[in-house]
mmCIF file of C-alpha atoms and ligand atoms in Angstrom:
data_model
loop_
_atom_site.group_PDB
_atom_site.id
_atom_site.type_symbol
_atom_site.label_atom_id
_atom_site.label_comp_id
_atom_site.label_asym_id
_atom_site.label_seq_id
_atom_site.Cartn_x
_atom_site.Cartn_y
_atom_site.Cartn_z
ATOM 1 C CA MET A 284 9.590 1.499 -15.617
ATOM 2 C CA LYS A 285 9.501 -2.083 -16.211
ATOM 3 C CA ILE A 286 7.652 -4.236 -13.425
ATOM 4 C CA PHE A 287 9.319 -7.448 -12.431
ATOM 5 C CA LEU A 288 7.857 -10.000 -10.047
ATOM 6 C CA ASP A 289 10.229 -11.136 -7.363
ATOM 7 C CA THR A 290 9.078 -14.592 -6.367
ATOM 8 C CA ALA A 291 9.578 -18.332 -7.535
ATOM 9 C CA GLU A 292 5.857 -18.947 -7.592
ATOM 10 C CA ILE A 293 4.443 -20.038 -10.669
ATOM 11 C CA GLU A 294 0.827 -19.287 -10.071
ATOM 12 C CA GLU A 295 1.777 -15.386 -9.144
ATOM 13 C CA ILE A 296 3.722 -15.128 -12.386
ATOM 14 C CA LYS A 297 1.309 -16.492 -14.539
ATOM 15 C CA THR A 298 -1.377 -14.131 -12.783
ATOM 16 C CA ALA A 299 0.892 -11.083 -13.267
ATOM 17 C CA ALA A 300 1.241 -12.092 -16.997
ATOM 18 C CA ARG A 301 -2.378 -12.349 -17.369
ATOM 19 C CA TRP A 302 -2.928 -8.732 -16.397
ATOM 20 C CA GLY A 303 -0.425 -7.538 -18.968
ATOM 21 C CA VAL A 304 1.891 -6.225 -16.398
ATOM 22 C CA LEU A 305 4.907 -8.345 -16.015
ATOM 23 C CA ASP A 306 8.258 -7.485 -17.733
ATOM 24 C CA GLY A 307 10.411 -9.874 -16.141
ATOM 25 C CA VAL A 308 11.045 -11.934 -12.826
ATOM 26 C CA THR A 309 13.740 -12.251 -10.461
ATOM 27 C CA THR A 310 14.446 -14.914 -7.920
ATOM 28 C CA ASN A 311 16.867 -15.819 -5.167
ATOM 29 C CA PRO A 312 18.015 -18.541 -2.970
ATOM 30 C CA SER A 313 15.453 -17.357 -0.317
ATOM 31 C CA LEU A 314 12.506 -17.238 -2.492
ATOM 32 C CA TYR A 315 13.467 -20.654 -4.206
ATOM 33 C CA ALA A 316 13.711 -22.135 -0.639
ATOM 34 C CA LYS A 317 9.906 -21.005 -0.060
ATOM 35 C CA VAL A 318 8.895 -23.028 -3.195
ATOM 36 C CA GLY A 319 11.439 -26.095 -3.166
ATOM 37 C CA GLY A 320 11.860 -28.572 -5.790
ATOM 38 C CA SER A 321 14.271 -28.447 -8.567
ATOM 39 C CA TYR A 322 15.466 -24.536 -9.030
ATOM 40 C CA ASP A 323 16.243 -25.427 -12.566
ATOM 41 C CA ALA A 324 12.719 -26.792 -13.655
ATOM 42 C CA ILE A 325 11.432 -23.532 -11.905
ATOM 43 C CA LEU A 326 13.418 -21.413 -13.993
ATOM 44 C CA ALA A 327 12.459 -23.396 -16.943
ATOM 45 C CA ASP A 328 8.596 -22.873 -16.079
ATOM 46 C CA ILE A 329 9.180 -19.113 -15.547
ATOM 47 C CA CYS A 330 10.842 -18.736 -18.965
ATOM 48 C CA LYS A 331 7.940 -20.290 -20.533
ATOM 49 C CA ILE A 332 5.518 -17.842 -19.061
ATOM 50 C CA THR A 333 7.558 -14.293 -19.672
ATOM 51 C CA SER A 334 9.996 -13.883 -22.423
ATOM 52 C CA GLY A 335 11.383 -10.905 -20.150
ATOM 53 C CA PRO A 336 14.624 -11.174 -18.252
ATOM 54 C CA VAL A 337 14.422 -13.955 -15.533
ATOM 55 C CA SER A 338 17.347 -13.560 -12.796
ATOM 56 C CA ALA A 339 18.692 -16.973 -11.698
ATOM 57 C CA GLU A 340 21.235 -16.550 -8.712
ATOM 58 C CA VAL A 341 24.653 -18.139 -8.448
ATOM 59 C CA ILE A 342 25.858 -19.150 -4.833
ATOM 60 C CA ALA A 343 29.342 -20.020 -5.385
ATOM 61 C CA ASP A 344 31.831 -17.726 -3.863
ATOM 62 C CA ASP A 345 34.724 -18.474 -6.228
ATOM 63 C CA VAL A 346 34.898 -17.078 -9.922
ATOM 64 C CA GLU A 347 35.194 -20.439 -11.469
ATOM 65 C CA GLY A 348 32.255 -21.805 -9.573
ATOM 66 C CA MET A 349 30.175 -18.769 -10.486
ATOM 67 C CA LEU A 350 31.110 -19.282 -14.307
ATOM 68 C CA GLU A 351 30.093 -22.944 -13.935
ATOM 69 C CA GLN A 352 26.682 -22.177 -12.367
ATOM 70 C CA GLY A 353 25.945 -19.220 -14.552
ATOM 71 C CA ARG A 354 26.949 -21.047 -17.653
ATOM 72 C CA HIS A 355 24.533 -23.780 -16.646
ATOM 73 C CA PHE A 356 21.576 -21.443 -15.891
ATOM 74 C CA ALA A 357 21.999 -19.523 -19.115
ATOM 75 C CA LYS A 358 21.523 -22.677 -21.236
ATOM 76 C CA ILE A 359 18.129 -23.104 -19.619
ATOM 77 C CA ALA A 360 16.482 -20.367 -21.686
ATOM 78 C CA PRO A 361 17.694 -17.571 -23.765
ATOM 79 C CA ASN A 362 16.006 -14.748 -21.475
ATOM 80 C CA ILE A 363 18.115 -15.969 -18.339
ATOM 81 C CA VAL A 364 19.982 -13.323 -16.613
ATOM 82 C CA VAL A 365 22.746 -14.692 -14.245
ATOM 83 C CA LYS A 366 22.372 -13.009 -10.824
ATOM 84 C CA VAL A 367 25.813 -12.386 -8.994
ATOM 85 C CA ALA A 368 26.314 -10.912 -5.568
ATOM 86 C CA MET A 369 28.730 -7.850 -5.309
ATOM 87 C CA SER A 370 32.052 -8.817 -4.388
ATOM 88 C CA GLU A 371 35.447 -8.906 -5.839
ATOM 89 C CA ASN A 372 35.140 -12.446 -7.344
ATOM 90 C CA GLY A 373 31.562 -11.117 -8.159
ATOM 91 C CA LEU A 374 32.976 -8.505 -10.435
ATOM 92 C CA GLU A 375 35.275 -10.767 -12.017
ATOM 93 C CA ALA A 376 32.606 -13.200 -12.885
ATOM 94 C CA ILE A 377 30.299 -10.416 -14.177
ATOM 95 C CA SER A 378 33.308 -9.097 -16.433
ATOM 96 C CA ARG A 379 33.898 -12.741 -17.903
ATOM 97 C CA PHE A 380 30.153 -13.632 -18.207
ATOM 98 C CA ALA A 381 30.012 -10.005 -20.457
ATOM 99 C CA ASN A 382 32.828 -11.212 -22.674
ATOM 100 C CA GLU A 383 30.743 -14.490 -23.243
ATOM 101 C CA GLY A 384 27.865 -12.712 -24.040
ATOM 102 C CA ILE A 385 25.723 -13.642 -20.718
ATOM 103 C CA LYS A 386 23.863 -11.079 -19.207
ATOM 104 C CA THR A 387 24.066 -10.514 -15.545
ATOM 105 C CA ASN A 388 22.329 -8.726 -12.585
ATOM 106 C CA CYS A 389 24.604 -7.603 -9.951
ATOM 107 C CA THR A 390 22.752 -8.042 -6.801
ATOM 108 C CA LEU A 391 23.233 -7.126 -3.038
ATOM 109 C CA ILE A 392 24.004 -3.508 -4.056
ATOM 110 C CA PHE A 393 23.904 -1.070 -0.896
ATOM 111 C CA SER A 394 26.125 2.032 -2.191
ATOM 112 C CA THR A 395 26.392 3.860 -5.316
ATOM 113 C CA ASN A 396 29.866 3.111 -6.074
ATOM 114 C CA GLN A 397 29.046 -0.370 -5.854
ATOM 115 C CA GLY A 398 26.610 0.123 -8.541
ATOM 116 C CA LEU A 399 28.905 1.940 -10.520
ATOM 117 C CA LEU A 400 31.620 -0.875 -10.220
ATOM 118 C CA ALA A 401 29.176 -3.270 -11.512
ATOM 119 C CA ALA A 402 28.224 -1.427 -14.340
ATOM 120 C CA LYS A 403 31.872 -0.956 -15.196
ATOM 121 C CA ALA A 404 32.628 -4.551 -14.985
ATOM 122 C CA GLY A 405 29.765 -5.194 -17.518
ATOM 123 C CA ALA A 406 26.515 -6.136 -15.503
ATOM 124 C CA SER A 407 23.426 -5.666 -17.663
ATOM 125 C CA ILE A 408 21.431 -4.832 -14.432
ATOM 126 C CA VAL A 409 22.242 -3.806 -10.919
ATOM 127 C CA SER A 410 20.130 -4.184 -7.913
ATOM 128 C CA PRO A 411 20.232 -1.895 -4.978
ATOM 129 C CA PHE A 412 18.206 -3.135 -2.266
ATOM 130 C CA VAL A 413 16.099 -0.268 -1.018
ATOM 131 C CA GLY A 414 14.045 -1.889 1.725
ATOM 132 C CA ARG A 415 17.098 -3.466 3.402
ATOM 133 C CA LEU A 416 18.645 0.057 3.316
ATOM 134 C CA ASP A 417 15.362 1.599 4.929
ATOM 135 C CA ASP A 418 15.527 -1.124 7.677
ATOM 136 C CA ILE A 419 19.056 0.330 8.808
ATOM 137 C CA ASN A 420 17.609 3.850 8.724
ATOM 138 C CA GLN A 421 19.072 5.008 5.364
ATOM 139 C CA ASP A 422 17.165 6.274 2.481
ATOM 140 C CA GLY A 423 17.641 3.426 -0.130
ATOM 141 C CA MET A 424 15.979 5.385 -2.937
ATOM 142 C CA ILE A 425 19.166 7.943 -2.786
ATOM 143 C CA ILE A 426 21.156 4.912 -4.468
ATOM 144 C CA ILE A 427 18.495 4.486 -7.113
ATOM 145 C CA ARG A 428 18.189 8.216 -7.927
ATOM 146 C CA GLU A 429 22.155 8.617 -7.928
ATOM 147 C CA LEU A 430 22.878 5.485 -10.002
ATOM 148 C CA ALA A 431 20.080 6.550 -12.633
ATOM 149 C CA GLU A 432 21.705 9.802 -12.946
ATOM 150 C CA ILE A 433 25.079 8.644 -13.272
ATOM 151 C CA PHE A 434 23.846 5.912 -15.929
ATOM 152 C CA SER A 435 22.199 8.827 -17.817
ATOM 153 C CA LEU A 436 24.991 11.158 -17.648
ATOM 154 C CA TYR A 437 27.528 8.791 -19.070
ATOM 155 C CA ASN A 438 25.507 6.861 -21.502
ATOM 156 C CA ILE A 439 25.948 3.781 -19.494
ATOM 157 C CA GLU A 440 23.436 0.868 -20.751
ATOM 158 C CA THR A 441 23.219 -1.019 -17.513
ATOM 159 C CA GLU A 442 19.914 -0.827 -16.136
ATOM 160 C CA VAL A 443 18.956 0.217 -12.383
ATOM 161 C CA LEU A 444 16.642 -2.242 -10.679
ATOM 162 C CA ALA A 445 15.068 -1.182 -7.505
ATOM 163 C CA ALA A 446 15.046 -4.267 -5.199
ATOM 164 C CA SER A 447 13.921 -5.147 -2.012
ATOM 165 C CA ILE A 448 10.627 -3.387 -2.541
ATOM 166 C CA ARG A 449 8.488 -2.987 0.671
ATOM 167 C CA ASN A 450 5.325 -1.147 -0.247
ATOM 168 C CA PRO A 451 3.554 0.394 -2.842
ATOM 169 C CA LEU A 452 5.016 3.758 -2.267
ATOM 170 C CA HIS A 453 8.281 2.310 -2.744
ATOM 171 C CA MET A 454 7.179 1.755 -6.500
ATOM 172 C CA THR A 455 6.244 5.372 -6.942
ATOM 173 C CA GLN A 456 9.218 6.696 -5.480
ATOM 174 C CA ALA A 457 11.580 4.224 -7.750
ATOM 175 C CA ALA A 458 9.607 5.225 -10.733
ATOM 176 C CA MET A 459 10.003 9.005 -9.995
ATOM 177 C CA ALA A 460 13.871 8.546 -9.197
ATOM 178 C CA GLY A 461 14.233 7.229 -12.697
ATOM 179 C CA SER A 462 14.725 3.381 -11.973
ATOM 180 C CA HIS A 463 14.547 1.277 -15.181
ATOM 181 C CA ILE A 464 13.021 -1.741 -13.480
ATOM 182 C CA ALA A 465 11.471 -2.505 -10.120
ATOM 183 C CA THR A 466 11.061 -5.884 -8.743
ATOM 184 C CA LEU A 467 8.089 -6.551 -6.213
ATOM 185 C CA PRO A 468 6.376 -9.460 -4.387
ATOM 186 C CA PHE A 469 3.027 -10.302 -5.787
ATOM 187 C CA LYS A 470 1.384 -8.855 -2.701
ATOM 188 C CA ILE A 471 2.624 -5.322 -3.319
ATOM 189 C CA LEU A 472 1.491 -5.844 -6.865
ATOM 190 C CA GLN A 473 -1.926 -6.354 -5.724
ATOM 191 C CA GLN A 474 -1.893 -3.368 -3.348
ATOM 192 C CA MET A 475 -0.824 -1.334 -6.115
ATOM 193 C CA VAL A 476 -4.037 -2.358 -8.082
ATOM 194 C CA HIS A 477 -6.677 -1.772 -5.070
ATOM 195 C CA HIS A 478 -7.915 1.559 -3.752
ATOM 196 C CA PRO A 479 -10.902 1.608 -1.170
ATOM 197 C CA LEU A 480 -12.707 4.277 -3.520
ATOM 198 C CA THR A 481 -12.266 2.173 -6.372
ATOM 199 C CA ASP A 482 -13.811 -0.982 -4.602
ATOM 200 C CA LYS A 483 -16.510 1.319 -3.199
ATOM 201 C CA GLY A 484 -17.296 2.918 -6.583
ATOM 202 C CA ILE A 485 -17.794 -0.447 -8.196
ATOM 203 C CA ALA A 486 -19.925 -1.640 -5.444
ATOM 204 C CA GLN A 487 -22.209 1.389 -5.732
ATOM 205 C CA PHE A 488 -22.179 1.259 -9.439
ATOM 206 C CA LYS A 489 -23.443 -2.411 -9.267
ATOM 207 C CA ALA A 490 -26.158 -1.258 -6.747
ATOM 208 C CA ASP A 491 -27.526 1.430 -8.877
ATOM 209 C CA TRP A 492 -27.406 -0.633 -12.031
ATOM 210 C CA ALA A 493 -29.460 -3.316 -10.089
ATOM 211 C CA ALA A 494 -31.897 -0.949 -8.791
ATOM 212 C CA ALA A 495 -32.518 0.536 -12.177
ATOM 213 C CA HIS A 496 -33.151 -2.517 -13.721
ATOM 214 C CA GLU A 497 -35.791 -3.621 -11.021
ATOM 215 C CA ALA A 498 -37.552 -0.163 -11.667
ATOM 216 C CA ALA A 499 -37.503 -0.668 -15.032
ATOM 217 C CA ALA A 500 -38.844 -4.393 -14.607
ATOM 218 C CA GLY A 501 -41.627 -2.792 -12.348
ATOM 219 C CA LYS A 502 -42.699 -0.184 -15.033
ATOM 220 C CA SER A 503 -43.312 -2.800 -17.792
HETATM 221 C C1 E4P B 113 15.818 -8.701 -5.652
HETATM 222 O O1 E4P B 113 16.427 -9.411 -6.769
HETATM 223 C C2 E4P B 113 16.040 -9.438 -4.410
HETATM 224 O O2 E4P B 113 15.593 -10.851 -4.701
HETATM 225 C C3 E4P B 113 14.680 -9.107 -3.414
HETATM 226 O O3 E4P B 113 14.214 -7.818 -3.946
HETATM 227 C C4 E4P B 113 15.065 -8.813 -2.080
HETATM 228 O O4 E4P B 113 14.303 -8.436 -1.126
HETATM 229 P P1 E4P B 113 14.140 -8.635 0.176
HETATM 230 O O5 E4P B 113 14.716 -7.817 1.014
HETATM 231 O O6 E4P B 113 12.583 -8.280 0.621
HETATM 232 O O7 E4P B 113 14.561 -9.962 0.544
#
């Protein structure tokens, strides 16, 4: 499963890239608002750090507006993927982007049928929001599993991206459900790295190493 960071924070993206675990990045207007500045400049900086897909979200409601914004983002770097929210106009924009060879990520997917339609329209990626479904007492992971199965059954090339990941368990569950990609906040990536027994074990090894050296120095 590919791992994307769900952030517009450049330092977080640089860190994950240095760890060798970064396959791409997703941004959205809310994540951009946390950082501020020029969205174009942020996207350009992110695309210099990773050659993987970088999602840039359009905010227009009408098809022509979506196309204009998406074409603009697509010129920033070859790895930009235009993020389009699920809607009737969104489907039309996705279909037209596909005809132009511009990759899209259909976002705000909350049902298997929405994901199926987005794939039919030509989306490269569909993004079911697992955490937001869990928030309303629905098992978001079911959508991930169903879409992964359907795409495999019908040889659909669209990738399933588990979005709105809220904890490390979601990552394991998304991988087990056959998600092609999961995007997560940097904090959850850090949580995946750490385990109390690992940290305790490292401290113990260091203490034993120091004690052994002290003992050896005492003998010589
Ligand atoms: C995905 O591309 C979205 O940006 C993101 O995962 C939404 O997550 P949230 O529900 O935590 O805002």
